[in-house]
Coordinates of C-alpha atoms in Angstrom, one line a residue:
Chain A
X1 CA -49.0 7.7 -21.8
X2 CA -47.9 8.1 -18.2
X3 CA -49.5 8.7 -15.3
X4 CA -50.0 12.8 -14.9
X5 CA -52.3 15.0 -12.4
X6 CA -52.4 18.1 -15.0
X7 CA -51.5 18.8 -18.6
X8 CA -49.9 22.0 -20.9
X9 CA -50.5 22.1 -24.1
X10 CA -47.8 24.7 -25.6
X11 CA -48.1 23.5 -29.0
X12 CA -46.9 26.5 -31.5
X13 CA -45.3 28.0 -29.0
X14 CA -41.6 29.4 -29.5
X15 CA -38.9 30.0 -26.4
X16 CA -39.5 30.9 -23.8
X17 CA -43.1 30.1 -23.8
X18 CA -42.6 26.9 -22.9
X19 CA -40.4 27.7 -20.2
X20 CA -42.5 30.5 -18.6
X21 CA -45.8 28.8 -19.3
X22 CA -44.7 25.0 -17.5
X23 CA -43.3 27.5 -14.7
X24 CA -46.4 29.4 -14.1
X25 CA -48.7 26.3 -14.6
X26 CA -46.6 24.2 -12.3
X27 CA -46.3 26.8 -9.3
X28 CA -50.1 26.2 -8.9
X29 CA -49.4 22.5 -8.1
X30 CA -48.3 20.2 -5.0
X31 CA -45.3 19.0 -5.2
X32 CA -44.5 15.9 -5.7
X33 CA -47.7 16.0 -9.0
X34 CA -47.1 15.8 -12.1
X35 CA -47.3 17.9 -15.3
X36 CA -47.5 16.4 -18.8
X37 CA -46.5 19.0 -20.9
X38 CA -46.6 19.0 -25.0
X39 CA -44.7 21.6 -27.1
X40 CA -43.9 21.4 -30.6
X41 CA -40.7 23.7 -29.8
X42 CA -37.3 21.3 -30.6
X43 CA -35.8 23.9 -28.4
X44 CA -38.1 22.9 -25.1
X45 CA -35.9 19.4 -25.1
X46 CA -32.9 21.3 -23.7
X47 CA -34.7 24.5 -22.2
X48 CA -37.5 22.6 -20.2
X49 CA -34.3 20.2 -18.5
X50 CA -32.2 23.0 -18.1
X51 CA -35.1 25.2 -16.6
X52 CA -36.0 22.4 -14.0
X53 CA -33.0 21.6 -13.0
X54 CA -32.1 25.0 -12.0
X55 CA -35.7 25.3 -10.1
X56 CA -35.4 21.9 -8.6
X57 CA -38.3 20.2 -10.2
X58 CA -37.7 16.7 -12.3
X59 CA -38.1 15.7 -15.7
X60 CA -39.6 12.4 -15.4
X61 CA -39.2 11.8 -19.0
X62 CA -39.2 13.0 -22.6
X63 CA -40.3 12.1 -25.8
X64 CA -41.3 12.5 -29.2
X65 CA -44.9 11.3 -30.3
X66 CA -45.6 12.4 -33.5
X67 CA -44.3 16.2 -34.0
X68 CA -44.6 16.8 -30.7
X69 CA -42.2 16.8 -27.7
X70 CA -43.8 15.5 -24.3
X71 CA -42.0 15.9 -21.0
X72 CA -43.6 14.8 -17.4
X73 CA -42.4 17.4 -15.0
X74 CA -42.6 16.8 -11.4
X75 CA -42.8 19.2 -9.0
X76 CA -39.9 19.8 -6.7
X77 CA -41.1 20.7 -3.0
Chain B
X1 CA -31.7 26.8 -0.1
X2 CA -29.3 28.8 -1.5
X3 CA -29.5 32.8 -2.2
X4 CA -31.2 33.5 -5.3
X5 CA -29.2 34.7 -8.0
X6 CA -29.2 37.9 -10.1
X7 CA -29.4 39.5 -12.9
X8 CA -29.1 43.1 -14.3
X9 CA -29.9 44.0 -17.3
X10 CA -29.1 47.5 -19.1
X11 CA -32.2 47.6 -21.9
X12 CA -30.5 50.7 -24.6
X13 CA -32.0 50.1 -27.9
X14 CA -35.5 50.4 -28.6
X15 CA -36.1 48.5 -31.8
X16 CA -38.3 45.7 -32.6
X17 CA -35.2 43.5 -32.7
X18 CA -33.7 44.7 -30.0
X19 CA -36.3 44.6 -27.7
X20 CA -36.8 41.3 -27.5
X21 CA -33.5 39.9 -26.3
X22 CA -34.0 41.9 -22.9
X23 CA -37.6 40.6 -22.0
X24 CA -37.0 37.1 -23.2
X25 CA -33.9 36.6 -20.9
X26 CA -35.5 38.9 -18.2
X27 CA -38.6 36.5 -18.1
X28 CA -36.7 33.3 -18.5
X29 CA -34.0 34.5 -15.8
X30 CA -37.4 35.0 -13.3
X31 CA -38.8 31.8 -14.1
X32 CA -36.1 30.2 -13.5
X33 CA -35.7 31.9 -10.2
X34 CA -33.8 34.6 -10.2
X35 CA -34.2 38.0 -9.3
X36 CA -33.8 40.7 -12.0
X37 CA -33.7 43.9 -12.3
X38 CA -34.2 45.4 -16.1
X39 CA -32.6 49.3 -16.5
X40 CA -34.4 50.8 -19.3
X41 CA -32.2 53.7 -20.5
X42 CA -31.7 55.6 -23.7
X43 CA -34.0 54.4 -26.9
X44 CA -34.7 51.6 -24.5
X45 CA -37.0 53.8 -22.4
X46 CA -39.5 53.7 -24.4
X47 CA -40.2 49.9 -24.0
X48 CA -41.7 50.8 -21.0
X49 CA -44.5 53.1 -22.4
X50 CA -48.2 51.4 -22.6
X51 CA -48.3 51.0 -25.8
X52 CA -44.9 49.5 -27.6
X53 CA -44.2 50.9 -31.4
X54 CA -41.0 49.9 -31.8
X55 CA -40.2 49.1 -35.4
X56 CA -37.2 47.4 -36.7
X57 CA -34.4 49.7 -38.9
X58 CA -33.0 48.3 -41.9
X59 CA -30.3 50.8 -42.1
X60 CA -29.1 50.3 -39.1
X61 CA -28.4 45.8 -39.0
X62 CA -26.6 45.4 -42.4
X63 CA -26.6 42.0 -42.0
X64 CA -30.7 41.4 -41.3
X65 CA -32.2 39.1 -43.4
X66 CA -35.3 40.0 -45.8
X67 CA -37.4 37.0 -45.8
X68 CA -41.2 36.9 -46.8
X69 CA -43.3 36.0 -44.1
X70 CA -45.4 33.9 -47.2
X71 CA -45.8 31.5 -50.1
X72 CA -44.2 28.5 -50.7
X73 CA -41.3 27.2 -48.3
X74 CA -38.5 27.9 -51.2
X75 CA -40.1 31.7 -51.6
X76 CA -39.6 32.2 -47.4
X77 CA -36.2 30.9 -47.6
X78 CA -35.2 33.7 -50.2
X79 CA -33.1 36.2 -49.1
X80 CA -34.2 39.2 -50.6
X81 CA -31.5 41.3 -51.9
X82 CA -32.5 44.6 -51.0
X83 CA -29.1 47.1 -50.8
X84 CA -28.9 49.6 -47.6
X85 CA -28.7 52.1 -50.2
X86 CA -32.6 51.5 -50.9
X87 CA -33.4 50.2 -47.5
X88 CA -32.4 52.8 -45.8
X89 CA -33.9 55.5 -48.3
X90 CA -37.0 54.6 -49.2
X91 CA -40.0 55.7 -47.7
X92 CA -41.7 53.6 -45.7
X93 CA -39.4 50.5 -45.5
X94 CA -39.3 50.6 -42.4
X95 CA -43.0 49.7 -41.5
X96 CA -43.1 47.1 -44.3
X97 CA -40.1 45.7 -42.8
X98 CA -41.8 45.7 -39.7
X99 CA -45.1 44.3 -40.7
X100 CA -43.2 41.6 -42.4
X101 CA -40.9 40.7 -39.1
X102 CA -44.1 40.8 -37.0
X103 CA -45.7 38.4 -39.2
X104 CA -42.8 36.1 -39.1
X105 CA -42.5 35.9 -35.3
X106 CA -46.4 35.2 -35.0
X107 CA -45.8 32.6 -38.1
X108 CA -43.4 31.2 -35.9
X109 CA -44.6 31.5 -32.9
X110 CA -43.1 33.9 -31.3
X111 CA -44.2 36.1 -28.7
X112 CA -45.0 39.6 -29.3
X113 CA -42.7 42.4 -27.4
X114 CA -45.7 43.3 -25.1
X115 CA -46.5 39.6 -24.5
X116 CA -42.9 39.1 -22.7
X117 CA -43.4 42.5 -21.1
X118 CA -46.6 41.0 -19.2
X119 CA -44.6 38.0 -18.5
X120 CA -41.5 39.4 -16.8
X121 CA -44.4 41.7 -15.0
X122 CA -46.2 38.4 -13.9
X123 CA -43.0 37.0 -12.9
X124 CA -41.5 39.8 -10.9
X125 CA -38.9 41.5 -12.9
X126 CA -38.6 44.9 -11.7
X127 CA -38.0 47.1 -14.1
X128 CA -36.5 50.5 -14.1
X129 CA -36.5 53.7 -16.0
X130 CA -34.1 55.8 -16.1
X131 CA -34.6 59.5 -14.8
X132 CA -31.8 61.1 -16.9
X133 CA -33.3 59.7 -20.6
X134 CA -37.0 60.6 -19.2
X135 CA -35.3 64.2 -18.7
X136 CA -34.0 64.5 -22.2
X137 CA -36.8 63.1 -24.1
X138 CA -39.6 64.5 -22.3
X139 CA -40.9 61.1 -20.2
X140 CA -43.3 61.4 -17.6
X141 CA -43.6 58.2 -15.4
X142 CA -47.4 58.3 -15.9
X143 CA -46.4 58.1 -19.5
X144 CA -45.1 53.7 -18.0
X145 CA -46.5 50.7 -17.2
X146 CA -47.6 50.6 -13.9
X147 CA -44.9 49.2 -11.7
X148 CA -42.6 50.9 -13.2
X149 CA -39.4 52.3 -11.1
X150 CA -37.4 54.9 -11.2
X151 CA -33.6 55.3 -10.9
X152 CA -30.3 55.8 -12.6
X153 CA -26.5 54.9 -12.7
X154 CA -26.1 54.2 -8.5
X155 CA -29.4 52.3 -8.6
X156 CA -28.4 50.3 -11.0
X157 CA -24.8 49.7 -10.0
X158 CA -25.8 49.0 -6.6
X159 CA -27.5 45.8 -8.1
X160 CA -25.7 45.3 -10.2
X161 CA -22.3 45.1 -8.1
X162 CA -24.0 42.1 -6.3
X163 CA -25.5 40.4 -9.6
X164 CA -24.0 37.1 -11.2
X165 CA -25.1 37.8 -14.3
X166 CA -25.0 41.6 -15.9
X167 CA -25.8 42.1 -19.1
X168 CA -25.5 45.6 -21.6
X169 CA -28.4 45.2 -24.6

């Protein structure tokens, strides 16, 4: 468990959710904070990267606890 | 920063199936920072009423799976050989075929239509309806969404000259 400032629980959820959910949730942050986000969608690992890269925000990291996939998304400015 | 990018999308068929490959990409493209503009023409008009009925057609995607949105894992994995022949002809296939799809995306989590609608609403797609199709089939716009625009072929094409990505579902 990292350090986070808010968390999105997509679990269930099937693409885009993931995508357009992190995206709304993390538009209502500061930048530089950062969003734990869980999904249980295999497809997330390559959307969510592919997503932030393209927005300018960074994946801090990713991993798999349990059946879920948990990425730490930090806000771009 | 750089300019945003576009997108244009042409939306032309108006079942279940087909709906969804327009608002998925259209949401996704906006979230991702894009602006995009969604042309709803022919049986894709329709997606823009309030309420959404599209249905999927048997007869018309030869190759569509029938799976059963229930039971045990080996039963949902069984491709149901149903020929076209009786697809296509029977009465009311088509809504069972359609309440079984609908329960498979929601078993799978998958959005409903109207659900990505919202989104790509939320997210700024602008979406337009074509004035020639609301001519032929009898669409009023107070018949959309609101938000709703209204155009045809030079609106489009003027965005759509200037868009990176253009795309004809």
């Amino acid at each position: 468990m990292k350090e986070h400032d808010d968390e999105l629980d997509c679990s269930g959820l099937n693409c885009p959710m993931p995508v357009l959910k992190t995206k709304l949730k993390i538009d209502k942050m500061d930048a530089g904070k950062v969003l734990r986000v869980i999904t249980t969608d295999p497809g997330a690992c390559n959307d969510l990267p592919a997503w932030a890269s393209k927005v300018g925000h960074e994946i801090l990291s990713n991993c798999e606890e349990g059946d879920k996939y948990v990425f730490y998304v930090k806000r771009g400015a | 920063m750089s300019e945003k990018k576009k997108m244009a999308i042409i939306a032309s068929q108006g079942t279940l199936d087909w709906a969804y490959p327009p608002f998925i990409l259209a949401s996704t493209a906006a979230a991702m920072d894009m602006e995009v503009k969604v042309f709803f023409t022919f049986y894709g008009l329709p997606l823009l009423n309030h309420k959404i009925k599209a249905k999927v057609s048997p007869s018309s995607n030869p190759a569509m799976p029938m799976k059963m949105p229930f039971g045990p894992k080996f039963f949902q994995g069984f491709d149901w050989p149903i020929p076209n022949m009786v697809s296509g002809n029977l009465p009311g296939f088509e809504t069972v075929a359609t309440s079984l799809m609908k329960k498979t995306f929601k078993n799978k989590g998958v959005a409903t239509v109207t659900e990505l609608r919202d989104m790509c609403l939320e997210l700024g797609v602008e979406m337009i309806g074509c004035q020639m199709t609301m001519d032929v089939f009898g669409f009023e716009k107070e018949d959309f969404i609101e938000g709703v625009t209204i155009g045809g072929a030079a609106t489009f094409l003027d965005f759509a000259s200037e868009a990176d990505i253009q795309l004809f579902i």
